[in-house]
CSV table of C-alpha atoms in Angstrom, one decimal:
chain,number,residue,atom,x,y,z
A,1,MET,CA,0.0,0.0,0.0
A,2,ILE,CA,1.2,3.5,-0.8
A,3,ARG,CA,2.2,5.5,2.3
A,4,LEU,CA,2.6,9.3,2.7
A,5,ASP,CA,5.2,10.8,5.0
A,6,PHE,CA,4.5,14.5,5.6
A,7,SER,CA,6.7,15.0,8.6
A,8,ASN,CA,9.0,17.5,6.9
A,9,ILE,CA,6.1,19.9,6.3
A,10,LEU,CA,5.3,20.3,10.0
A,11,THR,CA,6.3,23.3,12.1
A,12,GLU,CA,8.2,21.1,14.6
A,13,GLU,CA,10.5,20.0,11.8
A,14,ILE,CA,11.0,23.1,9.6
A,15,GLY,CA,9.8,26.0,11.9
A,16,HIS,CA,8.0,28.9,10.5
A,17,ASN,CA,8.0,27.5,7.0
A,18,GLY,CA,5.8,24.6,8.2
A,19,LEU,CA,2.2,23.9,9.0
A,20,SER,CA,0.6,22.7,12.2
A,21,LEU,CA,-1.0,19.3,12.3
A,22,ILE,CA,-4.3,20.7,13.3
A,23,GLU,CA,-4.3,23.0,10.3
A,24,ILE,CA,-3.6,20.1,8.0
A,25,GLU,CA,-6.2,17.8,9.6
A,26,ASN,CA,-8.9,20.5,9.5
A,27,GLU,CA,-8.4,21.0,5.7
A,28,ALA,CA,-8.1,17.3,5.1
A,29,LYS,CA,-11.5,16.7,6.8
A,30,LYS,CA,-12.9,19.5,4.7
A,31,SER,CA,-11.6,17.9,1.5
A,32,ILE,CA,-13.3,14.6,2.4
A,33,SER,CA,-16.6,16.4,3.1
A,34,LEU,CA,-16.5,18.3,-0.2
A,35,LEU,CA,-15.7,15.1,-2.1
A,36,SER,CA,-18.5,13.2,-0.4
A,37,LYS,CA,-21.0,15.6,-1.8
A,38,LYS,CA,-20.0,14.5,-5.3
A,39,PRO,CA,-20.4,18.0,-6.8
A,40,TYR,CA,-19.2,17.0,-10.3
A,41,LYS,CA,-20.3,14.0,-12.4
A,42,GLU,CA,-16.7,13.7,-13.6
A,43,LEU,CA,-15.8,12.2,-10.2
A,44,ASP,CA,-17.0,9.0,-11.8
A,45,PHE,CA,-13.3,8.3,-12.4
A,46,ILE,CA,-13.2,7.0,-8.8
A,47,ASN,CA,-15.4,4.1,-9.9
A,48,LEU,CA,-13.3,3.1,-12.9
A,49,PRO,CA,-11.6,0.2,-11.0
A,50,PHE,CA,-14.9,-1.6,-11.0
A,51,GLN,CA,-15.4,-1.7,-14.8
A,52,ASP,CA,-15.6,-4.7,-17.1
A,53,THR,CA,-12.6,-5.1,-19.3
A,54,SER,CA,-13.6,-8.1,-21.4
A,55,GLN,CA,-14.0,-6.0,-24.6
A,56,ILE,CA,-10.5,-4.4,-24.1
A,57,LYS,CA,-9.0,-7.9,-23.6
A,58,GLU,CA,-10.7,-9.2,-26.8
A,59,LEU,CA,-9.3,-6.3,-28.9
A,60,ALA,CA,-5.9,-6.6,-27.2
A,61,LYS,CA,-5.7,-10.2,-28.2
A,62,LYS,CA,-6.1,-9.2,-31.8
A,63,ALA,CA,-3.6,-6.4,-31.4
A,64,ARG,CA,-0.8,-8.7,-30.2
A,65,ASP,CA,-0.7,-10.3,-33.6
A,66,TYR,CA,0.8,-7.1,-35.0
A,67,GLU,CA,4.5,-6.2,-34.9
A,68,TYR,CA,3.8,-2.5,-34.4
A,69,PHE,CA,1.2,-0.7,-32.2
A,70,ILE,CA,0.9,3.0,-32.8
A,71,VAL,CA,-1.0,5.3,-30.4
A,72,LEU,CA,-2.3,8.6,-31.8
A,73,GLY,CA,-3.4,11.0,-29.0
A,74,ILE,CA,-2.3,14.0,-27.0
A,75,GLY,CA,-2.4,15.1,-23.4
A,76,GLY,CA,-3.9,12.5,-21.2
A,77,SER,CA,-4.5,10.3,-24.2
A,78,ALA,CA,-0.7,10.0,-24.7
A,79,LEU,CA,0.9,10.6,-21.3
A,80,GLY,CA,-1.1,7.9,-19.5
A,81,PRO,CA,-0.2,5.2,-22.0
A,82,ARG,CA,3.4,6.4,-22.1
A,83,VAL,CA,3.6,6.1,-18.3
A,84,LEU,CA,2.4,2.5,-18.5
A,85,LEU,CA,4.9,1.7,-21.2
A,86,GLU,CA,7.9,3.2,-19.5
A,87,ALA,CA,7.0,2.1,-16.0
A,88,LEU,CA,6.0,-1.5,-16.7
A,89,SER,CA,7.8,-2.4,-19.9
A,90,PRO,CA,10.6,0.1,-20.3
A,91,PHE,CA,12.5,-1.6,-23.1
A,92,ASN,CA,9.4,-2.9,-24.9
A,93,ASN,CA,10.6,-1.8,-28.3
A,94,LEU,CA,13.6,-4.1,-28.3
A,95,ARG,CA,11.2,-7.0,-28.7
A,96,LYS,CA,10.2,-8.4,-32.1
A,97,LYS,CA,6.5,-7.9,-31.6
A,98,ASN,CA,4.1,-5.4,-30.1
A,99,ARG,CA,6.6,-2.5,-30.5
A,100,VAL,CA,4.9,0.7,-29.5
A,101,PHE,CA,5.2,4.2,-30.9
A,102,ILE,CA,3.2,7.0,-29.2
A,103,TYR,CA,2.8,9.9,-31.6
A,104,ASP,CA,1.3,13.0,-29.9
A,105,ASN,CA,3.1,16.2,-30.8
A,106,VAL,CA,2.6,16.3,-34.6
A,107,ASP,CA,6.2,17.1,-35.0
A,108,PRO,CA,6.7,16.2,-38.8
A,109,ALA,CA,10.2,14.9,-38.2
A,110,THR,CA,8.9,12.4,-35.6
A,111,PHE,CA,6.2,11.2,-38.0
A,112,LYS,CA,8.8,10.7,-40.7
A,113,TYR,CA,11.1,8.6,-38.5
A,114,ILE,CA,8.1,6.4,-37.4
A,115,ILE,CA,7.1,5.8,-41.0
A,116,GLU,CA,10.7,4.9,-41.9
A,117,ILE,CA,10.7,2.2,-39.1
A,118,ILE,CA,7.3,0.5,-39.3
A,119,ASP,CA,5.8,-1.8,-41.9
A,120,LEU,CA,2.2,-0.7,-42.3
A,121,LYS,CA,1.0,-4.2,-43.2
A,122,LYS,CA,2.1,-5.2,-39.7
A,123,THR,CA,0.8,-2.2,-37.9
A,124,LEU,CA,-2.3,-1.5,-35.8
A,125,ILE,CA,-3.1,2.1,-35.0
A,126,ASN,CA,-5.1,3.2,-31.9
A,127,VAL,CA,-6.6,6.6,-32.4
A,128,ILE,CA,-7.6,8.2,-29.1
A,129,SER,CA,-9.8,11.3,-28.8
A,130,LYS,CA,-12.9,11.4,-26.6
A,131,SER,CA,-14.3,14.5,-28.5
A,132,GLY,CA,-13.1,13.2,-31.9
A,133,SER,CA,-12.1,16.8,-32.7
A,134,THR,CA,-8.5,17.0,-31.4
A,135,ALA,CA,-6.6,18.7,-34.2
A,136,GLU,CA,-3.3,17.0,-33.6
A,137,THR,CA,-4.8,13.5,-33.3
A,138,LEU,CA,-7.0,13.9,-36.3
A,139,ALA,CA,-4.2,15.3,-38.5
A,140,SER,CA,-2.0,12.3,-37.7
A,141,PHE,CA,-5.0,10.0,-38.2
A,142,LEU,CA,-5.6,11.4,-41.7
A,143,LEU,CA,-2.1,10.7,-42.7
A,144,PHE,CA,-2.1,7.1,-41.5
A,145,TRP,CA,-5.6,6.6,-43.0
A,146,ARG,CA,-4.4,7.7,-46.4
A,147,MET,CA,-1.3,5.5,-46.3
A,148,ILE,CA,-3.4,2.5,-45.3
A,149,ARG,CA,-5.9,3.1,-48.1
A,150,ASP,CA,-3.2,3.8,-50.7
A,151,ARG,CA,-1.7,0.4,-50.0
A,152,LYS,CA,-5.1,-1.3,-50.5
A,153,LEU,CA,-5.2,-2.5,-46.9
A,154,ASP,CA,-8.4,-3.1,-44.9
A,155,VAL,CA,-8.9,-0.1,-42.5
A,156,ARG,CA,-10.9,-2.4,-40.2
A,157,GLN,CA,-7.8,-4.5,-39.7
A,158,HIS,CA,-5.4,-1.6,-39.0
A,159,PHE,CA,-7.4,0.9,-36.8
A,160,ILE,CA,-8.9,0.8,-33.4
A,161,PHE,CA,-10.7,4.0,-32.2
A,162,THR,CA,-10.9,5.0,-28.5
A,163,THR,CA,-13.6,7.7,-28.3
A,164,ASP,CA,-17.1,8.7,-27.2
A,165,SER,CA,-19.7,6.0,-27.7
A,166,GLU,CA,-22.4,8.4,-29.0
A,167,LYS,CA,-21.0,11.3,-30.9
A,168,GLY,CA,-18.0,12.9,-32.6
A,169,ASN,CA,-16.0,12.6,-35.8
A,170,LEU,CA,-14.3,9.3,-34.9
A,171,LYS,CA,-17.7,7.8,-33.9
A,172,MET,CA,-19.1,8.7,-37.3
A,173,ILE,CA,-16.1,7.2,-39.1
A,174,ALA,CA,-16.2,4.0,-37.0
A,175,ASP,CA,-19.9,3.5,-37.8
A,176,GLU,CA,-19.4,4.0,-41.5
A,177,TYR,CA,-16.3,1.9,-41.9
A,178,GLU,CA,-16.9,-0.7,-39.2
A,179,ILE,CA,-13.8,0.3,-37.3
A,180,PRO,CA,-13.4,-1.5,-33.9
A,181,SER,CA,-14.0,1.0,-31.1
A,182,LEU,CA,-13.6,1.3,-27.4
A,183,GLU,CA,-15.6,3.7,-25.3
A,184,ILE,CA,-14.2,6.4,-23.1
A,185,PRO,CA,-16.8,6.7,-20.3
A,186,LYS,CA,-19.1,9.6,-20.7
A,187,ASN,CA,-18.2,11.4,-17.4
A,188,VAL,CA,-14.4,10.8,-17.5
A,189,VAL,CA,-12.2,13.6,-18.9
A,190,GLY,CA,-9.0,13.0,-20.7
A,191,ARG,CA,-6.4,13.7,-18.0
A,192,TYR,CA,-8.3,11.3,-15.6
A,193,SER,CA,-8.7,8.6,-18.3
A,194,VAL,CA,-5.6,6.4,-17.9
A,195,LEU,CA,-7.6,3.7,-16.2
A,196,THR,CA,-10.1,3.5,-19.1
A,197,PRO,CA,-9.4,1.9,-22.5
A,198,VAL,CA,-7.1,4.9,-23.1
A,199,GLY,CA,-4.5,3.2,-21.0
A,200,LEU,CA,-5.8,-0.3,-20.5
A,201,LEU,CA,-5.7,-1.4,-24.2
A,202,LEU,CA,-2.0,-0.6,-24.4
A,203,SER,CA,-1.3,-2.3,-21.1
A,204,GLU,CA,-2.9,-5.5,-22.4
A,205,VAL,CA,-1.1,-5.3,-25.7
A,206,ILE,CA,2.3,-5.2,-24.0
A,207,GLY,CA,1.4,-8.0,-21.6
A,208,ILE,CA,0.3,-6.0,-18.5
A,209,LYS,CA,-2.9,-7.4,-17.0
A,210,SER,CA,-5.5,-4.6,-16.8
A,211,GLU,CA,-7.1,-6.3,-13.8
A,212,GLU,CA,-4.0,-5.9,-11.8
A,213,LEU,CA,-3.9,-2.1,-12.5
A,214,LEU,CA,-7.5,-1.8,-11.6
A,215,GLU,CA,-7.1,-3.9,-8.4
A,216,GLY,CA,-4.5,-1.5,-7.2
A,217,ALA,CA,-6.6,1.5,-8.1
A,218,LYS,CA,-9.6,-0.1,-6.3
A,219,GLU,CA,-7.8,-0.1,-3.0
A,220,ILE,CA,-7.3,3.6,-3.3
A,221,SER,CA,-10.9,4.3,-4.5
A,222,GLU,CA,-12.3,2.5,-1.5
A,223,ARG,CA,-10.5,4.9,0.7
A,224,ALA,CA,-11.5,8.1,-1.1
A,225,TYR,CA,-14.5,8.9,1.1
A,226,ARG,CA,-13.3,7.5,4.4
A,227,GLU,CA,-13.5,10.1,7.2
A,228,ASN,CA,-10.8,8.4,9.3
A,229,LEU,CA,-7.8,10.4,8.2
A,230,ASN,CA,-5.4,7.6,9.0
A,231,GLU,CA,-7.1,5.7,6.1
A,232,ASN,CA,-7.2,8.6,3.7
A,233,PRO,CA,-3.7,9.8,2.7
A,234,MET,CA,-5.0,11.6,-0.3
A,235,ALA,CA,-6.9,14.0,1.9
A,236,TYR,CA,-3.7,14.7,3.9
A,237,LEU,CA,-1.7,15.3,0.7
A,238,ALA,CA,-4.3,17.6,-0.9
A,239,SER,CA,-4.5,19.6,2.4
A,240,CYS,CA,-0.8,20.0,2.7
A,241,LEU,CA,-0.3,21.2,-0.8
A,242,TYR,CA,-3.2,23.5,-0.7
A,243,LEU,CA,-2.2,25.1,2.6
A,244,MET,CA,1.5,25.4,1.5
A,245,ASP,CA,0.1,27.7,-1.3
A,246,LYS,CA,-2.5,29.6,0.7
A,247,LEU,CA,-0.6,30.1,4.0
A,248,LYS,CA,3.1,29.9,3.0
A,249,ASN,CA,2.9,31.2,-0.6
A,250,ARG,CA,4.7,28.1,-2.0
A,251,LYS,CA,3.7,28.3,-5.6
A,252,VAL,CA,5.9,25.6,-7.2
A,253,LEU,CA,5.4,21.9,-6.7
A,254,VAL,CA,8.4,19.8,-7.6
A,255,PHE,CA,7.4,16.2,-8.3
A,256,LEU,CA,10.5,14.1,-7.7
A,257,PRO,CA,10.4,10.3,-8.2
A,258,TYR,CA,13.6,8.3,-7.7
A,259,SER,CA,13.2,5.9,-10.6
A,260,ASP,CA,13.8,6.2,-14.3
A,261,ARG,CA,10.6,4.2,-14.8
A,262,LEU,CA,8.6,7.0,-13.2
A,263,LYS,CA,10.1,9.8,-15.2
A,264,THR,CA,7.0,10.1,-17.5
A,265,MET,CA,4.8,9.8,-14.4
A,266,SER,CA,6.2,13.3,-13.5
A,267,GLU,CA,5.0,14.7,-16.8
A,268,TRP,CA,1.7,13.0,-16.5
A,269,PHE,CA,1.1,14.3,-13.0
A,270,CYS,CA,2.2,17.8,-14.0
A,271,GLN,CA,-0.5,17.9,-16.7
A,272,LEU,CA,-3.1,16.5,-14.2
A,273,TRP,CA,-2.2,19.1,-11.6
A,274,ALA,CA,-1.8,22.1,-13.8
A,275,GLU,CA,-4.9,21.6,-16.0
A,276,SER,CA,-7.1,20.7,-13.1
A,277,LEU,CA,-6.2,23.5,-10.7
A,278,GLY,CA,-4.8,26.4,-12.7
A,279,LYS,CA,-8.0,28.5,-12.9
A,280,GLU,CA,-9.2,31.9,-11.7
A,281,GLY,CA,-5.8,32.9,-10.6
A,282,LYS,CA,-5.5,29.9,-8.3
A,283,GLY,CA,-3.3,26.8,-8.3
A,284,THR,CA,0.4,26.1,-8.2
A,285,THR,CA,2.9,25.4,-10.9
A,286,PRO,CA,4.0,21.7,-11.0
A,287,TYR,CA,7.6,21.0,-12.1
A,288,PRO,CA,8.6,17.5,-13.3
A,289,SER,CA,11.9,16.2,-12.0
A,290,LEU,CA,13.8,13.0,-11.6
A,291,GLY,CA,16.1,11.7,-8.8
A,292,THR,CA,19.0,11.4,-8.6
A,293,THR,CA,19.5,13.2,-11.9
A,294,ASP,CA,18.1,16.5,-10.9
A,295,GLN,CA,20.2,16.6,-7.7
A,296,HIS,CA,22.9,17.6,-10.2
A,297,SER,CA,20.8,20.3,-12.0
A,298,GLN,CA,18.0,21.6,-9.7
A,299,LEU,CA,18.9,20.9,-6.1
A,300,GLN,CA,21.0,24.1,-5.8
A,301,LEU,CA,17.9,26.1,-6.7
A,302,TRP,CA,15.7,24.2,-4.3
A,303,MET,CA,18.2,24.8,-1.5
A,304,GLU,CA,19.2,28.4,-2.0
A,305,GLY,CA,16.8,29.8,-4.6
A,306,PRO,CA,13.4,31.6,-4.0
A,307,GLU,CA,11.3,30.3,-1.0
A,308,ASP,CA,8.5,29.3,-3.3
A,309,LYS,CA,8.8,25.5,-3.6
A,310,VAL,CA,7.4,22.3,-2.1
A,311,ILE,CA,9.3,19.1,-2.9
A,312,LEU,CA,7.2,15.9,-3.3
A,313,PHE,CA,9.4,12.8,-3.4
A,314,VAL,CA,8.4,9.4,-4.6
A,315,SER,CA,10.6,6.7,-3.2
A,316,ILE,CA,10.7,3.0,-3.9
A,317,ASP,CA,11.5,0.5,-1.2
A,318,ASN,CA,12.4,-2.4,-3.6
A,319,HIS,CA,13.7,-1.5,-7.1
A,320,GLY,CA,13.9,-5.2,-8.0
A,321,PHE,CA,17.7,-5.4,-8.6
A,322,GLN,CA,20.1,-6.3,-5.8
A,323,GLU,CA,23.4,-6.7,-7.7
A,324,GLU,CA,26.3,-5.7,-5.4
A,325,ILE,CA,28.8,-3.0,-6.4
A,326,PRO,CA,32.2,-4.7,-6.7
A,327,GLN,CA,34.9,-4.0,-4.1
A,328,GLU,CA,37.8,-2.9,-6.3
A,329,PHE,CA,40.6,-0.3,-6.0
A,330,HIS,CA,40.8,-0.5,-2.2
A,331,ASP,CA,43.5,2.1,-2.1
A,332,ILE,CA,41.3,4.8,-3.7
A,333,GLU,CA,38.8,6.0,-1.1
A,334,GLY,CA,36.6,7.7,-3.9
A,335,LEU,CA,35.8,4.2,-5.1
A,336,ARG,CA,36.4,2.0,-2.1
A,337,TYR,CA,33.4,3.2,-0.1
A,338,LEU,CA,31.0,2.1,-2.8
A,339,GLY,CA,32.0,-1.5,-2.8
A,340,GLY,CA,29.8,-4.0,-1.1
A,341,HIS,CA,26.7,-1.8,-1.5
A,342,THR,CA,24.0,-2.0,-4.2
A,343,LEU,CA,22.6,0.5,-6.7
A,344,GLU,CA,19.3,0.3,-4.8
A,345,GLU,CA,21.1,1.3,-1.6
A,346,LEU,CA,22.8,4.2,-3.4
A,347,ILE,CA,19.7,5.6,-5.0
A,348,ASN,CA,17.6,5.3,-1.8
A,349,THR,CA,20.4,6.8,0.2
A,350,GLU,CA,20.6,9.7,-2.2
A,351,GLN,CA,16.9,10.3,-1.8
A,352,LEU,CA,17.2,10.2,2.0
A,353,ALA,CA,20.2,12.6,2.0
A,354,THR,CA,18.4,15.1,-0.3
A,355,GLU,CA,15.3,14.9,2.0
A,356,MET,CA,17.5,15.5,5.1
A,357,ALA,CA,19.4,18.4,3.4
A,358,LEU,CA,16.1,20.1,2.6
A,359,ARG,CA,14.8,19.6,6.1
A,360,MET,CA,18.0,20.9,7.6
A,361,ASN,CA,17.5,24.0,5.5
A,362,LYS,CA,13.9,24.4,6.6
A,363,LYS,CA,12.6,23.5,3.1
A,364,PRO,CA,9.1,21.9,3.1
A,365,ASN,CA,9.1,18.4,1.5
A,366,MET,CA,6.9,15.3,1.6
A,367,LYS,CA,7.4,11.7,0.4
A,368,ILE,CA,5.1,9.2,-1.3
A,369,ILE,CA,6.5,5.8,-0.5
A,370,ILE,CA,5.7,2.8,-2.7
A,371,PRO,CA,6.9,-0.7,-2.0
A,372,LYS,CA,7.9,-1.5,-5.6
A,373,ILE,CA,7.0,-0.8,-9.2
A,374,ASP,CA,4.5,-3.3,-10.6
A,375,SER,CA,1.1,-3.1,-12.3
A,376,PHE,CA,-0.8,-3.2,-8.9
A,377,ILE,CA,1.2,-0.4,-7.4
A,378,ILE,CA,1.1,1.8,-10.6
A,379,GLY,CA,-2.7,1.4,-10.5
A,380,GLN,CA,-2.6,2.6,-6.9
A,381,LEU,CA,-0.3,5.5,-7.7
A,382,PHE,CA,-2.4,6.7,-10.7
A,383,GLN,CA,-5.6,6.7,-8.6
A,384,PHE,CA,-3.9,8.2,-5.5
A,385,LEU,CA,-2.7,11.2,-7.5
A,386,GLN,CA,-6.0,11.7,-9.4
A,387,ILE,CA,-8.0,11.7,-6.2
A,388,THR,CA,-5.5,14.0,-4.5
A,389,THR,CA,-5.8,16.4,-7.4
A,390,ALA,CA,-9.6,16.4,-7.4
A,391,MET,CA,-9.6,17.0,-3.6
A,392,ALA,CA,-7.2,19.9,-4.0
A,393,GLY,CA,-9.5,21.4,-6.7
A,394,LEU,CA,-12.4,21.3,-4.3
A,395,LEU,CA,-10.4,23.0,-1.6
A,396,TYR,CA,-9.4,25.8,-4.1
A,397,GLY,CA,-13.1,26.1,-5.1
A,398,VAL,CA,-12.4,25.4,-8.8
A,399,ASN,CA,-13.8,22.8,-11.1
A,400,PRO,CA,-10.9,20.3,-11.4
A,401,PHE,CA,-12.4,18.7,-14.6
A,402,ASN,CA,-12.7,21.6,-17.1
A,403,GLN,CA,-10.0,23.6,-18.9
A,404,PRO,CA,-11.5,26.9,-20.1
A,405,GLY,CA,-8.1,28.4,-20.6
A,406,VAL,CA,-7.3,26.0,-23.4
A,407,GLU,CA,-10.2,26.8,-25.6
A,408,LEU,CA,-9.1,30.1,-27.0
A,409,GLY,CA,-5.9,28.6,-28.5
A,410,LYS,CA,-7.9,25.8,-30.0
A,411,ARG,CA,-10.3,28.3,-31.6
A,412,LEU,CA,-7.5,30.4,-33.1
A,413,THR,CA,-5.9,27.2,-34.5
A,414,TYR,CA,-9.2,26.2,-36.1
A,415,GLY,CA,-9.5,29.7,-37.6
A,416,ALA,CA,-5.9,29.7,-38.9
A,417,MET,CA,-6.4,26.3,-40.4
A,418,GLY,CA,-9.6,27.2,-42.2
A,419,LYS,CA,-12.2,25.3,-40.1
A,420,ARG,CA,-15.8,26.4,-40.9
A,421,GLY,CA,-17.4,28.5,-38.2
A,422,PHE,CA,-14.1,30.0,-37.0
A,423,GLU,CA,-13.7,32.7,-39.7
A,424,THR,CA,-13.5,35.5,-37.1
A,425,GLU,CA,-10.6,33.7,-35.3
A,426,GLY,CA,-9.0,33.2,-38.7
A,427,GLU,CA,-9.1,37.0,-39.4
A,428,GLU,CA,-7.6,37.6,-35.9
A,429,VAL,CA,-4.7,35.4,-36.7
A,430,LYS,CA,-4.1,37.2,-40.0
A,431,ASN,CA,-4.2,40.6,-38.3
A,432,TYR,CA,-1.8,39.4,-35.6
A,433,LEU,CA,0.7,38.3,-38.3
A,434,LYS,CA,0.5,41.7,-40.0
A,435,ARG,CA,1.2,43.8,-36.9
A,436,GLN,CA,4.6,45.5,-36.4
A,437,ARG,CA,7.1,43.2,-34.8
A,438,TYR,CA,10.2,44.1,-32.8
A,439,MET,CA,12.8,41.4,-33.6
A,440,ILE,CA,16.6,41.2,-33.7
């Protein structure tokens, strides 16, 4: 089970930079009360661990017959699958089958490199967009669609759509061309969708049992509404991060896992936190980091830079590799002291030393502790962070499930690209490009 250590955020540990336990517990109780009222239908993501995955498994069985599996999506539709790939099958693409490419950023060079590697006859393409209107995803879909058709291949054998079950462009195409489809549940938004077919299809394709992910998440979901704070670490974490902002003006949240396998989890969490909470002038800025790497690039700033950060460690008890470092060069102290220890000892000691250094300098930090990295624990961690984020949104008094600040950029893109109904935005883009620029 995931544990949360918030000792180093208390006043008795870091003095005036810290919070009192009673402050934290009062807000934690408030977050549970707010969540229990279920003010948003999108809180349905908490029930995802109880879903039926038989259709996902059926399509995944078909997908495993292909050499290449391409995911087209962006935001939560790409980051969630990427976390699963890198955390649970990090060198998957060295295998001969089920090699995965996640194409999200519509960088034309990346598209070119993927096309040069894959054989379309041996490729299955999973197009993910709940709305069916995501410009980046649809553009890459159109390119692949044309190439599949140009080669006289059966589109039904080379595409799977993951989208809305009732409406949208992808739904219309799926109905017309009999494309196999999986449903993103009606009340689940993109950044909370990793435990839907968005992530579960990929997991099954690369040999990760979706039921293990969901079993882990279920343990967390069952705690979400519990009023006993000792059984609800998400409420504690949401409370601490909210109060660090409101009472201590700590506006930057550094997410710092000590595992290469969780590097993309940092990026996934930062999208979740930023897009859920950054509204109405509220929220904090999440910063993705990686231990021990960023001890050699960011730690100086955390220790002696602006007093605006909270560090959230993720430490792993058992990394799954216990090879001992050889005892060589006994006369060179710079090498001798490492001998007889393991890489796991070293990475965990570096995490502990960084935690202690921050505490000794009165810098607020907390630690999520996971026993190991496997599908059960990753399912727990996803749901733990999602529920924490939703609770924090309720404490801030914002809707953690919308993203109104994203819409204007979309409309301007539609206008510039000539989409009907967005002519005004198209003119605004033209006028913007005509204005006087100051450049050197």
